[in-house]
Every structure is written in structure tokens, then in C-alpha cells.
XYZ file of C-alpha atoms in Angstrom:
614
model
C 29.230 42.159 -29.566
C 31.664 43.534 -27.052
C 35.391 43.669 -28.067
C 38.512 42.170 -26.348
C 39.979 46.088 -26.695
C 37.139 47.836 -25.241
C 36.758 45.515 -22.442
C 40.410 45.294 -21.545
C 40.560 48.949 -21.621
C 37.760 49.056 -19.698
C 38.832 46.866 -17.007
C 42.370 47.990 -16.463
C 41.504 51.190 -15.885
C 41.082 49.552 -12.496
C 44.069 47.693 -11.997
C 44.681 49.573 -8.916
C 42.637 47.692 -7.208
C 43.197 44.134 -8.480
C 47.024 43.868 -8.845
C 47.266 40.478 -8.602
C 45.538 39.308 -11.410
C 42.642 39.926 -14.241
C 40.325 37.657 -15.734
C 37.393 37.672 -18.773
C 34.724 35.553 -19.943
C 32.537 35.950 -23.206
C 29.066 34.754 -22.792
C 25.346 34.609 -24.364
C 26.859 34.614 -28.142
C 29.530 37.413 -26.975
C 26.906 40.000 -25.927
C 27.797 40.143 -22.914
C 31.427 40.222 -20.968
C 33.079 40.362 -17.346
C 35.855 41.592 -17.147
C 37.815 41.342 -13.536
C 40.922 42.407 -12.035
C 41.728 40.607 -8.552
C 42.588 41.657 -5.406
C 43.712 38.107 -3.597
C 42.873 37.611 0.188
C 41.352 34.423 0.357
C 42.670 31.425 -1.626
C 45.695 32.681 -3.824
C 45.768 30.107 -5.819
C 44.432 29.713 -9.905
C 41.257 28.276 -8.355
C 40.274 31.641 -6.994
C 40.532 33.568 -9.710
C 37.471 35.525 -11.554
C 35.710 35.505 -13.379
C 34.287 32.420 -11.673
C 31.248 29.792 -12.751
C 29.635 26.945 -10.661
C 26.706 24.428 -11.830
C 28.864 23.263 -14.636
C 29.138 26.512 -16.173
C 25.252 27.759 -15.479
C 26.481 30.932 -13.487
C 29.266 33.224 -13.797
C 30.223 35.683 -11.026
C 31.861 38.604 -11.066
C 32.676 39.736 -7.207
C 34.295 42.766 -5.046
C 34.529 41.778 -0.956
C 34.289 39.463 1.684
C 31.663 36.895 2.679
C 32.779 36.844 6.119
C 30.897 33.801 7.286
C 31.746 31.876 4.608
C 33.092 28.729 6.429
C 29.279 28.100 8.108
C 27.513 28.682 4.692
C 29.692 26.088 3.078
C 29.224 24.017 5.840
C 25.717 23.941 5.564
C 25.909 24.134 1.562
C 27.964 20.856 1.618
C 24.952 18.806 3.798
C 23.059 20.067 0.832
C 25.124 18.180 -1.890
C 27.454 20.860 -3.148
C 30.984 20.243 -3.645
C 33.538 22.907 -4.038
C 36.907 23.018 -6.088
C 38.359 25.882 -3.838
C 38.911 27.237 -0.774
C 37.700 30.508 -1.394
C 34.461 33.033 -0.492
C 33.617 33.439 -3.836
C 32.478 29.789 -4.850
C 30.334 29.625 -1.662
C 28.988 32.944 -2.715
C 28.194 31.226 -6.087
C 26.933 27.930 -4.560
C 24.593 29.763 -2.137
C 22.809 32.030 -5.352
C 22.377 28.390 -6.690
C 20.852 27.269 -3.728
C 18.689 30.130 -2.684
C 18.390 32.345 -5.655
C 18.427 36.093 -4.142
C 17.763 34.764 -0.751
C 21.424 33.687 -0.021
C 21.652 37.675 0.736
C 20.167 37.565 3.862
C 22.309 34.680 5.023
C 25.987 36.682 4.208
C 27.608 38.651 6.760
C 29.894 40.445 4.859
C 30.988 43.813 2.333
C 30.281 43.084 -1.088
C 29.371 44.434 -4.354
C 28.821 41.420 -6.977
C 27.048 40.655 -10.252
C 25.845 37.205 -11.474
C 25.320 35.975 -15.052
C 22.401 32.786 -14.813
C 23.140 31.446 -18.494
C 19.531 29.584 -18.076
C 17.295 32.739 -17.373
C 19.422 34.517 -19.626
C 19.751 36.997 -16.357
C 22.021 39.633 -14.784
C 21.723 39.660 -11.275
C 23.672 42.583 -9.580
C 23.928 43.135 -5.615
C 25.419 45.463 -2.883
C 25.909 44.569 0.696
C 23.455 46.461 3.422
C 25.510 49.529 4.368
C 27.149 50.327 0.892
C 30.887 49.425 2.180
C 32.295 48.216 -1.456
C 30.958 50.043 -4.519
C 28.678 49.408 -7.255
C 28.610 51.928 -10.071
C 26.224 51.418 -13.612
C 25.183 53.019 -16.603
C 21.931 52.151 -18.319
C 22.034 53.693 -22.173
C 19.614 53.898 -24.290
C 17.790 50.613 -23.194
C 20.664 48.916 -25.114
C 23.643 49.240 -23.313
C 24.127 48.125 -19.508
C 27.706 48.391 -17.980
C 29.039 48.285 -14.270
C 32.315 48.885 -12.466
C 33.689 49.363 -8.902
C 34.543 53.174 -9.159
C 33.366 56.014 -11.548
C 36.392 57.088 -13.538
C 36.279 53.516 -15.139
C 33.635 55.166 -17.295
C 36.217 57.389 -18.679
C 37.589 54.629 -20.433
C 34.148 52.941 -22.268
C 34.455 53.415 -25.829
C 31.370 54.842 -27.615
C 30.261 56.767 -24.047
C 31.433 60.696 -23.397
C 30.992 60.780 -19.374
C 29.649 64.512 -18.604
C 29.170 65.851 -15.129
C 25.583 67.019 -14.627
C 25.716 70.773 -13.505
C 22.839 70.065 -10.978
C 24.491 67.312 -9.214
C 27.955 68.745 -9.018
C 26.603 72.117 -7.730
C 24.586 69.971 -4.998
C 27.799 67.862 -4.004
C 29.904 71.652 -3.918
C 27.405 73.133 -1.447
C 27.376 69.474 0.353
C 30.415 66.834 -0.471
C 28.108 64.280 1.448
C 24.926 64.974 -0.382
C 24.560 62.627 -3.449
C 26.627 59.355 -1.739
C 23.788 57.782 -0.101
C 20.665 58.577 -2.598
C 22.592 56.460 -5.343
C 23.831 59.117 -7.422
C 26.974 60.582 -8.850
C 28.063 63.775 -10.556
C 27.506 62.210 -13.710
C 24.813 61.884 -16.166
C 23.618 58.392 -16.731
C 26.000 56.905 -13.794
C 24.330 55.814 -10.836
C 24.950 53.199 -7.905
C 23.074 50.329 -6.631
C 21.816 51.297 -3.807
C 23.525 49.793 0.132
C 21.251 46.760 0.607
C 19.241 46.649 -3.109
C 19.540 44.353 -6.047
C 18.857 44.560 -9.766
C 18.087 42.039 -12.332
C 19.205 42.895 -15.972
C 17.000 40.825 -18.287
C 16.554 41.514 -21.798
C 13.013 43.536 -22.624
C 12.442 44.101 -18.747
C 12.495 47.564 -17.533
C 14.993 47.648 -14.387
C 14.245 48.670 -11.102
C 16.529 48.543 -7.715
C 14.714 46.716 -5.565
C 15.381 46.743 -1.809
C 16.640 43.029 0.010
C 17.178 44.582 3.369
C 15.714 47.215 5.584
C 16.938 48.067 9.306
C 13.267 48.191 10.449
C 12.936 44.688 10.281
C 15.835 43.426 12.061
C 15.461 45.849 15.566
C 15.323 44.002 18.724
C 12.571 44.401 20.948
C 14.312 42.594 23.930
C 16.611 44.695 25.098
C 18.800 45.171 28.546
C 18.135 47.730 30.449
C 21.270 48.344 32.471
C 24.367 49.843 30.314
C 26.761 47.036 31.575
C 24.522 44.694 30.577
C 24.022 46.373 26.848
C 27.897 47.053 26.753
C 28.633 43.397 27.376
C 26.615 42.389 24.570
C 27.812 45.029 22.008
C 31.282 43.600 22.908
C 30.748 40.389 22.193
C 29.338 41.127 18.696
C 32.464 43.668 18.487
C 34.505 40.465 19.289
C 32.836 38.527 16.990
C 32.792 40.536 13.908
C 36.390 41.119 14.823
C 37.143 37.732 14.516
C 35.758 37.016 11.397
C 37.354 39.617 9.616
C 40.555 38.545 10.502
C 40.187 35.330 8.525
C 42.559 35.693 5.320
C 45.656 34.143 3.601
C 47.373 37.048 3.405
C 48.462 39.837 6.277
C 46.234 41.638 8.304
C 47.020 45.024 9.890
C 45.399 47.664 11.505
C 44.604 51.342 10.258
C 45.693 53.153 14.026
C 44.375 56.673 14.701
C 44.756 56.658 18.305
C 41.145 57.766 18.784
C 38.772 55.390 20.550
C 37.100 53.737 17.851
C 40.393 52.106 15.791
C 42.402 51.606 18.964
C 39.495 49.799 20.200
C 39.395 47.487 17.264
C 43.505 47.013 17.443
C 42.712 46.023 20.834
C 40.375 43.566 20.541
C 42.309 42.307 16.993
C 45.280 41.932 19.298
C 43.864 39.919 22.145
C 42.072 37.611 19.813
C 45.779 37.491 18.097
C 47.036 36.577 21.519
C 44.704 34.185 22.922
C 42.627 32.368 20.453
C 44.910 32.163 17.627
C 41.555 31.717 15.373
C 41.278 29.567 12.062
C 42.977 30.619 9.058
C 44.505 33.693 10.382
C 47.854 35.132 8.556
C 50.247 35.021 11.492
C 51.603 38.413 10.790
C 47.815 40.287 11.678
C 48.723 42.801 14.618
C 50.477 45.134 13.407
C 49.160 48.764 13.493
C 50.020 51.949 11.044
C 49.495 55.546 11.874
C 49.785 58.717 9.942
C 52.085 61.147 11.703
C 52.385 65.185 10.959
C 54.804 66.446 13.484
C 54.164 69.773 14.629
C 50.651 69.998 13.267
C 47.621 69.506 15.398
C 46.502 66.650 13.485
C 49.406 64.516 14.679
C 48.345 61.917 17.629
C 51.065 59.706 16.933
C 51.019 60.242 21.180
C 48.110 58.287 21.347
C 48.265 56.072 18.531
C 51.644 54.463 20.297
C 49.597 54.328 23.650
C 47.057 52.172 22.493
C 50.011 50.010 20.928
C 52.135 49.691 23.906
C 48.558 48.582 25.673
C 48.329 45.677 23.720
C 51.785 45.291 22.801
C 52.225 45.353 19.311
C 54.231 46.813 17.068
C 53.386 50.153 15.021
C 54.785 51.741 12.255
C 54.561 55.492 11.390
C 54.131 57.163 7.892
C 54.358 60.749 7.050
C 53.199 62.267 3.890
C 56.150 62.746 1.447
C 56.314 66.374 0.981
C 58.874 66.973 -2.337
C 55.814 64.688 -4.268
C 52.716 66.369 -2.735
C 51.739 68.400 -5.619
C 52.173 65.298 -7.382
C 50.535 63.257 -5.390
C 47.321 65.479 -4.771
C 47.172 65.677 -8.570
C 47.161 62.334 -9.260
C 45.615 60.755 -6.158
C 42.297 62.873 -7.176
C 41.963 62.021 -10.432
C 41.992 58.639 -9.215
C 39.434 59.300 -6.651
C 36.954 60.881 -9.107
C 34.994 62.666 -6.419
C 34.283 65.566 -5.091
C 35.448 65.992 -1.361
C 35.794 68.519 1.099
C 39.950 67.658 1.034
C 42.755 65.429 -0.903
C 42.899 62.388 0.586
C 46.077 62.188 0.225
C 46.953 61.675 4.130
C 44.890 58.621 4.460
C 46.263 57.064 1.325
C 49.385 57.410 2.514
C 48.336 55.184 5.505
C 47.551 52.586 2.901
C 50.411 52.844 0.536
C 52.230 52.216 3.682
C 50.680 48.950 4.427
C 51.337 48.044 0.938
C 54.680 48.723 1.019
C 55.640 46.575 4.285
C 53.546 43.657 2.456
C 49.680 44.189 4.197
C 46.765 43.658 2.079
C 43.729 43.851 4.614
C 43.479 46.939 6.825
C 41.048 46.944 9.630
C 39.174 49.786 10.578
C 37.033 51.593 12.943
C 34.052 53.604 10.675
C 30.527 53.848 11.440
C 30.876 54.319 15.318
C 30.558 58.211 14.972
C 27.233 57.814 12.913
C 25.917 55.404 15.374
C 26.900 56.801 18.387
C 26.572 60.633 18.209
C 30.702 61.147 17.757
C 30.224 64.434 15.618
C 30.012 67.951 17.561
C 27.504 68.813 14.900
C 25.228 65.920 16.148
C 25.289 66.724 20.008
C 25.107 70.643 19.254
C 21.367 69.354 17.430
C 20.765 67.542 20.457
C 21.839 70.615 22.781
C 19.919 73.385 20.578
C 16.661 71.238 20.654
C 17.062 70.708 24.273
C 17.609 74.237 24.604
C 13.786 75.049 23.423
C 11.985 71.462 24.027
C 14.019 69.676 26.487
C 14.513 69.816 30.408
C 16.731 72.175 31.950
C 18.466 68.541 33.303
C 18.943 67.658 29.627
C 20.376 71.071 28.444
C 23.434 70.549 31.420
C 23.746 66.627 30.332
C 24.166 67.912 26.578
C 26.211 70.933 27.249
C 28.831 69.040 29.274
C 29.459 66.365 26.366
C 29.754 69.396 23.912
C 32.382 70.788 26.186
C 34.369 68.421 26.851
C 34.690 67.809 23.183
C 36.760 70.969 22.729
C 40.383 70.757 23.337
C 41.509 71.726 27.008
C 42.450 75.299 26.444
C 38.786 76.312 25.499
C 36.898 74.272 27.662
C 36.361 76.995 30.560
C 35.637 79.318 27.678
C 32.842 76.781 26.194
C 31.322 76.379 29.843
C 30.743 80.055 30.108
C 28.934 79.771 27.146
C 26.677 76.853 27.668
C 25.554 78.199 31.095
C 24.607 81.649 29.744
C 22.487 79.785 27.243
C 20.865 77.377 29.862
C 20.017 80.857 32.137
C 18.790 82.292 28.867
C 16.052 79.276 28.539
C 15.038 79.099 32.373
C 14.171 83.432 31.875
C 12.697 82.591 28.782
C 10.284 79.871 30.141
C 9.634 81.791 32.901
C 7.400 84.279 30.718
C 4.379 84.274 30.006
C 4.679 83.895 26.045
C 6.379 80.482 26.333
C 3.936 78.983 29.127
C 0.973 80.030 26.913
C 2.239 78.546 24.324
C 3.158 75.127 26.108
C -0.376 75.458 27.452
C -1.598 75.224 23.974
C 0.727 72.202 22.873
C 2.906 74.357 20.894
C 6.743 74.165 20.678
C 8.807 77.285 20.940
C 10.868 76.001 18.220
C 10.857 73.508 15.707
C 13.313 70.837 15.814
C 16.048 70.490 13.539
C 15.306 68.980 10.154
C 17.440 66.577 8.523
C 16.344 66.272 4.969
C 17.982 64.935 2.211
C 18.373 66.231 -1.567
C 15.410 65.866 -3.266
C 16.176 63.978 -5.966
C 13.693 61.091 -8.003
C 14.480 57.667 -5.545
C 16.351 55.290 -7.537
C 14.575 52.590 -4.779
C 11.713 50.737 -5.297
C 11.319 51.266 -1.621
C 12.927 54.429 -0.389
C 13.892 54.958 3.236
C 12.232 57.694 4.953
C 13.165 58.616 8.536
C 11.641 61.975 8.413
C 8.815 61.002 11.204
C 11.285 59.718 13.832
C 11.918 61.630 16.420
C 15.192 64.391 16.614
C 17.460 61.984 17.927
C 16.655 59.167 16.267
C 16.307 60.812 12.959
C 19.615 62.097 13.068
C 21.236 58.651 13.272
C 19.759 57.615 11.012
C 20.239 60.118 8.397
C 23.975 59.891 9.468
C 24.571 56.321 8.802
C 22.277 55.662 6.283
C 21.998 58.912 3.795
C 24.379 61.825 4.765
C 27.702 61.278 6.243
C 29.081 57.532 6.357
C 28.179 56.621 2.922
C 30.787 59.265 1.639
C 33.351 58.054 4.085
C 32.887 54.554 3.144
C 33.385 56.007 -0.797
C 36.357 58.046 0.576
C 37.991 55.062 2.089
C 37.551 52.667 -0.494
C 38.931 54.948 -2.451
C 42.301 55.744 -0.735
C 42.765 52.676 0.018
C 42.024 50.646 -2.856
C 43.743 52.801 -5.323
C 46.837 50.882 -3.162
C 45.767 47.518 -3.405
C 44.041 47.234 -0.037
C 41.354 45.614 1.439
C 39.528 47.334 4.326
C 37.550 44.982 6.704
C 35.282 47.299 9.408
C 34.483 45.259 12.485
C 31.941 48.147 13.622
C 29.623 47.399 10.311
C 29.075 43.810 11.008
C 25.354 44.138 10.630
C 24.891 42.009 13.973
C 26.157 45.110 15.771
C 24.795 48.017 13.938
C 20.978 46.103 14.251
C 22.098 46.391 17.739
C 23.024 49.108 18.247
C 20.084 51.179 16.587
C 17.748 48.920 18.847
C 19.287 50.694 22.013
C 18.034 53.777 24.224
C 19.685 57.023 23.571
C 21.118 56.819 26.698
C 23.487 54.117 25.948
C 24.760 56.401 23.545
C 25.417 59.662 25.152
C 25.566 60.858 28.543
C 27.668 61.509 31.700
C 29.774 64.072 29.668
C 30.905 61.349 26.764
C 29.538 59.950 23.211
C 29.885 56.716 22.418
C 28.993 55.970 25.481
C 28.284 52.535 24.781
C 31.787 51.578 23.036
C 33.281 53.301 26.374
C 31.654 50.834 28.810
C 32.411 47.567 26.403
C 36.311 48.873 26.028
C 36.867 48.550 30.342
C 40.084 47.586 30.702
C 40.292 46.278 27.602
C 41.799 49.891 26.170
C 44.516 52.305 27.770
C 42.349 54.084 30.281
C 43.472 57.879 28.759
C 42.212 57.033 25.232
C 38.991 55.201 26.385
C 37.624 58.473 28.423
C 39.423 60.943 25.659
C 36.628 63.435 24.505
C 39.230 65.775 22.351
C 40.164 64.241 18.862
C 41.496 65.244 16.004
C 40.686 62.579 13.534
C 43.182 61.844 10.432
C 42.856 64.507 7.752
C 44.948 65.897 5.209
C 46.272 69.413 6.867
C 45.383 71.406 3.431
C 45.533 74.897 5.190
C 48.931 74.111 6.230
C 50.363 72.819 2.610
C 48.282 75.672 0.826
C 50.032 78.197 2.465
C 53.178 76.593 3.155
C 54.832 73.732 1.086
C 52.438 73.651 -1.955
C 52.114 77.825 -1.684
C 53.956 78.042 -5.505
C 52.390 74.818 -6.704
C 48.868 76.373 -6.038
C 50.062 80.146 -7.121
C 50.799 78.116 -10.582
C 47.423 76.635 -10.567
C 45.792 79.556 -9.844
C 47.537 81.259 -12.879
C 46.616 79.072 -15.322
C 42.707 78.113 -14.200
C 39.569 81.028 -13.939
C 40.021 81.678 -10.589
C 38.613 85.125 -9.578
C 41.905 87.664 -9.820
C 41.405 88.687 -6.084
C 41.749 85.022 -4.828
C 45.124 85.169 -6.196
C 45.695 88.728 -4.623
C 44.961 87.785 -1.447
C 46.543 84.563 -1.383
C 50.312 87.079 -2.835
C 49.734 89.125 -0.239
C 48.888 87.222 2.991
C 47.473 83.824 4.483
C 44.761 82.203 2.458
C 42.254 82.245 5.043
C 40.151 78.830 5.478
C 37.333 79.705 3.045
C 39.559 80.329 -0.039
C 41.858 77.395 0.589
C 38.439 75.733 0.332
C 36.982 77.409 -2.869
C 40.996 76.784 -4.366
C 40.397 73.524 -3.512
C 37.376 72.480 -4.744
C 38.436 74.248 -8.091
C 41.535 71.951 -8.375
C 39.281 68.812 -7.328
C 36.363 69.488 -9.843
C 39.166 70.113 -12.809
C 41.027 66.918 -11.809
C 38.270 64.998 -12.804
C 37.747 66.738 -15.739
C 35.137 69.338 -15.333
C 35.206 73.128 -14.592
C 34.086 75.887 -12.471
């Protein structure tokens, strides 16, 4: 028996991210519960409220996200004899599970994490959409006791449950912040995720096991293009389409505006669509734009970000990060977050409490192109250093002019000086005779970079494993799929859920990333650019100076700049009160805290705010 306290405690832990509403149902004699607090985007009235049933009462859904293609599925769902009492996602969502059973997965385009009670089968069935974009946390106790929620800290608040972080986990995520994200694990014992593209069933007596619905290898296209306009045009017309169904909503839609290629390309296609199609059951006010601002710092681009507004023109609206609340903020904003990162995000929450503020609800972003498309330094400098020992001398030059044109102006003659030593280095190298016996015998100088994972028991039934792929390929993939993005996606959903809003992500439509990871490397990068690919789709479609930028900064919280300046008493406090070695505080009284110990003062605050210790 679950009781009315426990689970409203439970549940409005969370009311940051559902402020418009919370719902619960008892079922199966009161042993189990859903408990829901609702976000609204898509029908605002009572009939679009959760919990939800269909099939007079049979299911029960409980539902986080967007079933982008909704309209088609209850198109088809209605030939089929189904009638619906609302006009929102989540009843087609419902209808479709009736229809198809688990099936219905494969026919969603959309983010979602969801769980649905089938009162017949006496059955839990529990999802997550194929990238991981809205979480799915649960906790399995003592083959008794199953219990899930959108973000770990609800956990804090389950009665009869003591969350503990595991020591092994936490020192794993401190040496890497990306490492646990995208292997389904968390710094707590007993708290897991459903895996990006798995289900679960919860069944009484039945052992359970995530079981993978969807796997990239089966969905990459043979038939291919072979010229890059031809391969650009098609990735735009995806990037148009996915576009265009994420800007269906009754409520407003704006867009989250770096001024770096990837989210002024999506404002620009958003605002042409805005402009010229005027598509179905579209909030009229959906093109506005928001950028972060931090004049005087070298994170600010607010330069750019109005560039690719005046492009389009739209209208954009600027938000700096209150400074007299920072402390504050930081305190509170990562307690909330409930993860360990490599720095606050308090500067991209501020984006979103923005939006909130001026009355948005959906954000639309630009993630995943970086992962896809080679956007890191860190990537290209794997490419470059393999290159450098296995490659041609043609593909060492290619390499090393990307990598410098990805440092800011003032160090790019610096950088070339560099990469040519290193290419007249290999040419003398392979000159010798060592290195052409050696190629004789089919033996590489050096062994490529290896991009493995934390070894940790699979939580999958059917694991991905991209360790056989070739350098470039493997990278990718370990980028999108296991290292980098699926902490971003946490990071995001975090900051901006914790302010009631929605993030849509044109560049994850799964259309486009299937694409995408069916193409050459050299649609990616080459002829001194990544993202080579978005480039060549964004022709005159983008301001011409942000489209061939190479230099970005990226939006970031600047936490050497607050350490030592506007928080430098706040963290002097902390330091005071907390085990931090006695010569961290010396050094930080008597000079600039250098980079690494604003890091390791950092990470001490972050682990402590969510209630562990160092």
C-alpha cells in the first residue's frame, strides 16, 4: 500500500518541472501509484491532464515529452476505430500502446520518457526515447519495491529509502563528469536509468531486464549521394522538417540563441518557416530568440547572437546572470541539479528563467551537431594525431588547417607554426628506415586512439559496442551515444526544466541523425571547417560571418572569473567551513586561484550540494 503522503511528497519534489498542474491515480488494490506533475504544451485544457487512461480505464500513462508526429499517428489510429477525447500527444501515445503493444515505439518521432500501467496483464511498461533527451531514473529494492522519477534528487524525498552516493561511481564521474551518463548509471547506489532507446516491463515475480527497441545499425542508409550539395540538400530538408514539427504547441515557442552556427541555424530555419508557411497549430508568438550576455568576458557573443537575429529579423532579448544572488543561486541551482559537472550551470539556467519570465515554455535548441559532426577540438586533434602516424601527409595538412582555424585569431599564426613542424617531423620520420620496415611488415607506428568507456556491468540486454569501428567512426559514435551528449542532454534538461521549460532539439530528430551517421567523413570535415555538412545546407540561409565562423566560445558559466572576483568571499567562507586542504585556501588569500583549484573548489562545493563529501 502506498500512501497519499509519501507519494505527494514524492512527486512535488518535482514541481519544478510541472507547474501547471499535478495529478494521481491508485491502482491494482492501491499497490501501485502515479503520481504526475504537468508541464502543459499541448492541449491546456482538463482533458490533458495526467495521469491519463484509455480503453475504458485498461491503461494508465504516466508521460514526460513530445510525440512530435502525433497528428499522422492519430490519423492513422482513427481509420483504425479509435476515438479520442482530446487534442493532446499523450492520448495518441496511449491509443498507439493499445494498438501496437511496444511496437508503437518505432512509429514516434519524438523525446520522451513514459511509463504505462496495462490493468489486464497486471504490467508496468516503462520507455525512453532513442537518444536519451528526457530522463528516466528507477530504483529496484529488494525485489519488492520499484519506483521511477524524471530526475535523481526526487529520491531524496521516498520515505523508507536513505539515497547514498556510491564512492566508486562518484570518484569515476570526478575524474570524468561525462563518464556514467550514457552507461545508465548514477552516483547512487540502487538508482539507475533506462537506458536512450530501451524498455522495461515491471511484472510481478519476473526478474527485469532493459531490453533494447532501437539500435542505429539498423536504420543506416546504404543509398547515399555522393556529391556534398547533394547530401547537404537532403540533411536540410530533414533539418526543415524536424524543425517544423517541433514547433507545433499551444503555448510560445522561442529560441535558445548562442550565436554559434548550430542554434542560429535552427532560429533561422524556425524563422523562415514562421514567415512563410505559417504551419498548423503553431503559437503565433514562436520567433523570438534569447541569449546569455557577459560583457567584458570572452564568453560574451551577444555580437553574433544579434547577427543571426537581424538575418532573419526577429526580435532577441538578452539576459545576464544576476550577480548580488550568485552565491545564492549556484547553491541552490546545484542542489537542484543533483549532478556532478565540470561547472554551475547557472549561466544556461538563466537563459531559461528568462524565457519563463517573458511567458515562453518551449525553447528550441541546437545539441547533438558537435557529436555528429566533429565540432570539439578534442575530436579533430584525434583525427590530426592519428593522421600524424597512419594517415597521408595530404590528410595531416587537411586536419591541421581545421584545428587552426579553430583557435581564436590572435593564435592562429602561432598554431600554424606548430602544425607544420609536426607534419616535417612525420615526412623525416617516414623517411627512415625503422618506419618503412615496419610498414613493410603491416605494422602501425602507433596505435590509434582508444575510446573506451567505464567498465561497468551493462545494464542492456544488448549493449552497444563500437570498439571495432574504425578511429573516426568510433569516435562519433562514442560521442553521441556514450561519452559526451548524453551529459549535455542531462545538463540541459536540467537547467532548463528546473524553470518550467520544455526544450525541443531539431538536430535529434532521429530522421537526421540516421542520416547523418550514414554519410562519408568527408561531409563532415574538410576544407579547413567541421560541420561541414550543416555549413553547405545553411547557404544563404544564415548570415554569411557566422556560417564560415570556426572560433566559438560556446555558453558557459565564467567560474574562473566569479571565483576570483564577485564570489571571491562567498568561496573564502566555504572554504573555511568544508575540509579543503589548508594550502588551497593559502593560495587562493594570497593570489589568483589558478584554473585547477577553482576546479577542485568546485567540485568540492558540487559534491557537498548534493549531499555527499570529499
Amino acid at each position: 500500500m502506498v500512501s497519499e503522503s509519501k507519494i505527494h511528497h514524492f512527486t512535488r519534489s518535482m514541481t519544478h518541472r510541472g507547474p501547471d498542474g499535478e495529478g494521481y491515480v491508485w491502482l491494482d488494490n492501491r499497490s501501485l501509484v502515479l503520481g504526475h506533475r504537468r508541464l502543459a504544451t499541448l492541449d491546456l485544457s482538463e482533458a490533458g491532464k495526467q495521469p491519463m487512461s484509455y480503453a475504458n480505464q485498461r491503461y494508465w500513462i504516466c508521460y514526460n515529452g513530445e510525440i512530435y508526429n502525433f497528428s499522422e499517428i492519430r490519423s492513422e489510429l482513427e481509420q483504425k476505430g479509435h476515438h479520442f477525447l482530446s487534442q493532446s500527444d499523450t492520448e495518441v501515445l496511449l491509443a498507439a500502446y493499445a494498438e501496437w503493444g511496444k511496437d508503437c515505439l518505432k512509429k514516434f518521432n519524438g523525446d520522451w520518457a513514459f511509463a504505462i500501467w496495462d490493468d489486464e496483464k497486471k504490467e508496468l511498461f516503462l520507455s525512453r526515447d532513442r537518444f536519451g533527451v528526457k530522463p528516466l531514473y528507477y530504483l529496484y529494492q529488494d525485489n519488492r519495491r520499484f519506483v521511477f522519477a524524471s530526475e535523481t534528487r526526487a529520491f531524496k524525498f521516498l520515505e523508507g529509502f536513505k539515497r547514498e552516493i556510491d564512492d566508486k561511481l562518484l570518484e569515476m564521474t570526478l575524474n570524468d563528469p561525462y563518464a556514467l551518463e550514457g552507461l545508465g548509471y548514477t552516483i547512487f547506489k540502487d538508482i539507475y536509468q533506462v537506458l536512450p532507446g530501451h524498455y522495461l516491463v515491471v511484472k510481478k515475480g519476473e526478474p527485469i531486464q532493459q531490453k533494447r527497441w532501437w539500435d542505429i545499425e539498423e536504420h543506416l542508409q546504404k543509398d547515399i549521394s555522393n556529391t556534398l550539395e547533394e547530401q547537404a540538400q537532403k540533411f536540410y530538408t530533414l533539418f526543415e522538417d524536424a524543425c517544423r514539427l517541433r514547433l507545433v504547441s499551444d503555448v510560445p515557442v522561442a529560441t535558445a540563441l548562442s550565436g554559434g552556427l548550430d542554434s542560429s541555424s535552427v532560429y533561422a530555419v524556425v524563422s523562415d518557416l514562421l514567415q512563410k508557411e505559417h504551419p498548423d497549430r503553431t503559437h503565433h508568438d514562436s520567433n523570438r530568440a534569447f541569449t546569455a550576455v557577459f560583457p567584458g568576458l570572452p564568453q560574451d557573443e551577444q555580437e553574433y547572437a544579434q547577427k543571426a537575429s537581424a538575418f532573419c529579423g526577429g526580435k532577441i532579448e538578452t539576459i545576464e546572470t544576476e550577480t548580488k544572488t550568485l552565491w545564492k543561486s549556484i547553491k541552490h541551482e546545484t542542489e537542484l541539479a543533483d549532478f556532478i559537472s565540470s561547472s554551475p550551470i547557472t549561466s544556461v539556467a538563466a537563459v531559461y528563467a528568462g524565457m519563463k519570465k517573458k511567458g515562453i515554455t518551449v525553447s528550441m535548441d541546437g545539441h547533438g551537431v558537435d557529436e555528429m559532426l566533429y565540432g570539439y577540438r578534442d575530436m579533430v586533434y584525434a583525427l590530426y594525431n592519428d593522421a600524424l602516424w597512419n594517415g597521408t601527409e595530404t590528410q595531416v595538412a587537411d586536419y591541421a588547417q581545421v584545428l587552426q582555424n579553430m583557435y581564436h585569431p590572435d593564435v592562429q599564426s602561432e598554431q600554424k607554426v606548430k602544425f607544420e613542424r609536426a607534419l616535417a617531423d612525420k615526412i623525416k620520420r617516414e623517411a627512415g628506415l625503422t618506419f618503412r620496415l615496419k610498414k613493410l611488415l603491416n605494422k602501425k607506428s602507433k596505435d590509434n586512439m582508444e575510446f573506451v568507456p567505464v567498465r561497468l556491468p551493462s545494464l542492456s540486454d544488448s549493449a552497444y559496442d563500437f570498439s571495432q569501428k574504425p578511429l573516426p567512426e568510433r569516435m562519433v559514435y562514442n560521442q553521441f551515444f556514450q561519452h559526451t551528449l548524453p551529459a549535455l542532454l542531462r545538463n540541459f534538461d536540467r537547467a532548463s526544466m528546473m524553470n518550467g521549460i520544455e526544450i525541443r532539439m531539431p538536430f535529434m530528430d532521429w530522421r537526421l541523425v540516421c542520416y547523418v551517421f550514414s554519410l562519408p567523413l568527408t561531409a563532415k570535415i574538410g576544407l579547413g571547417f567541421t560541420k561541414l555538412l550543416l555549413r553547405e545546407a545553411m547557404k544563404g540561409k544564415l548570415d554569411e560571418e557566422i556560417r564560415t565562423r570556426t572560433f566559438k566560445v560556446g555558453i558557459s558559466s565564467p567560474l574562473e572569473h566569479w571565483f576570483n572576483g564577485v564570489l571571491k568571499d562567498d568561496v573564502i567562507n566555504a572554504i573555511k567551513q568544508e575540509s579543503v586542504k589548508q594550502e588551497v585556501l593559502e593560495a587562493y588569500k594570497q593570489g589568483k586561484l589558478s584554473t585547477a583549484l577553482v576546479r577542485n573548489v568546485w567540485l568540492k562545493l558540487n559534491v557537498e550540494a548534493i549531499g555527499g563529501s570529499l
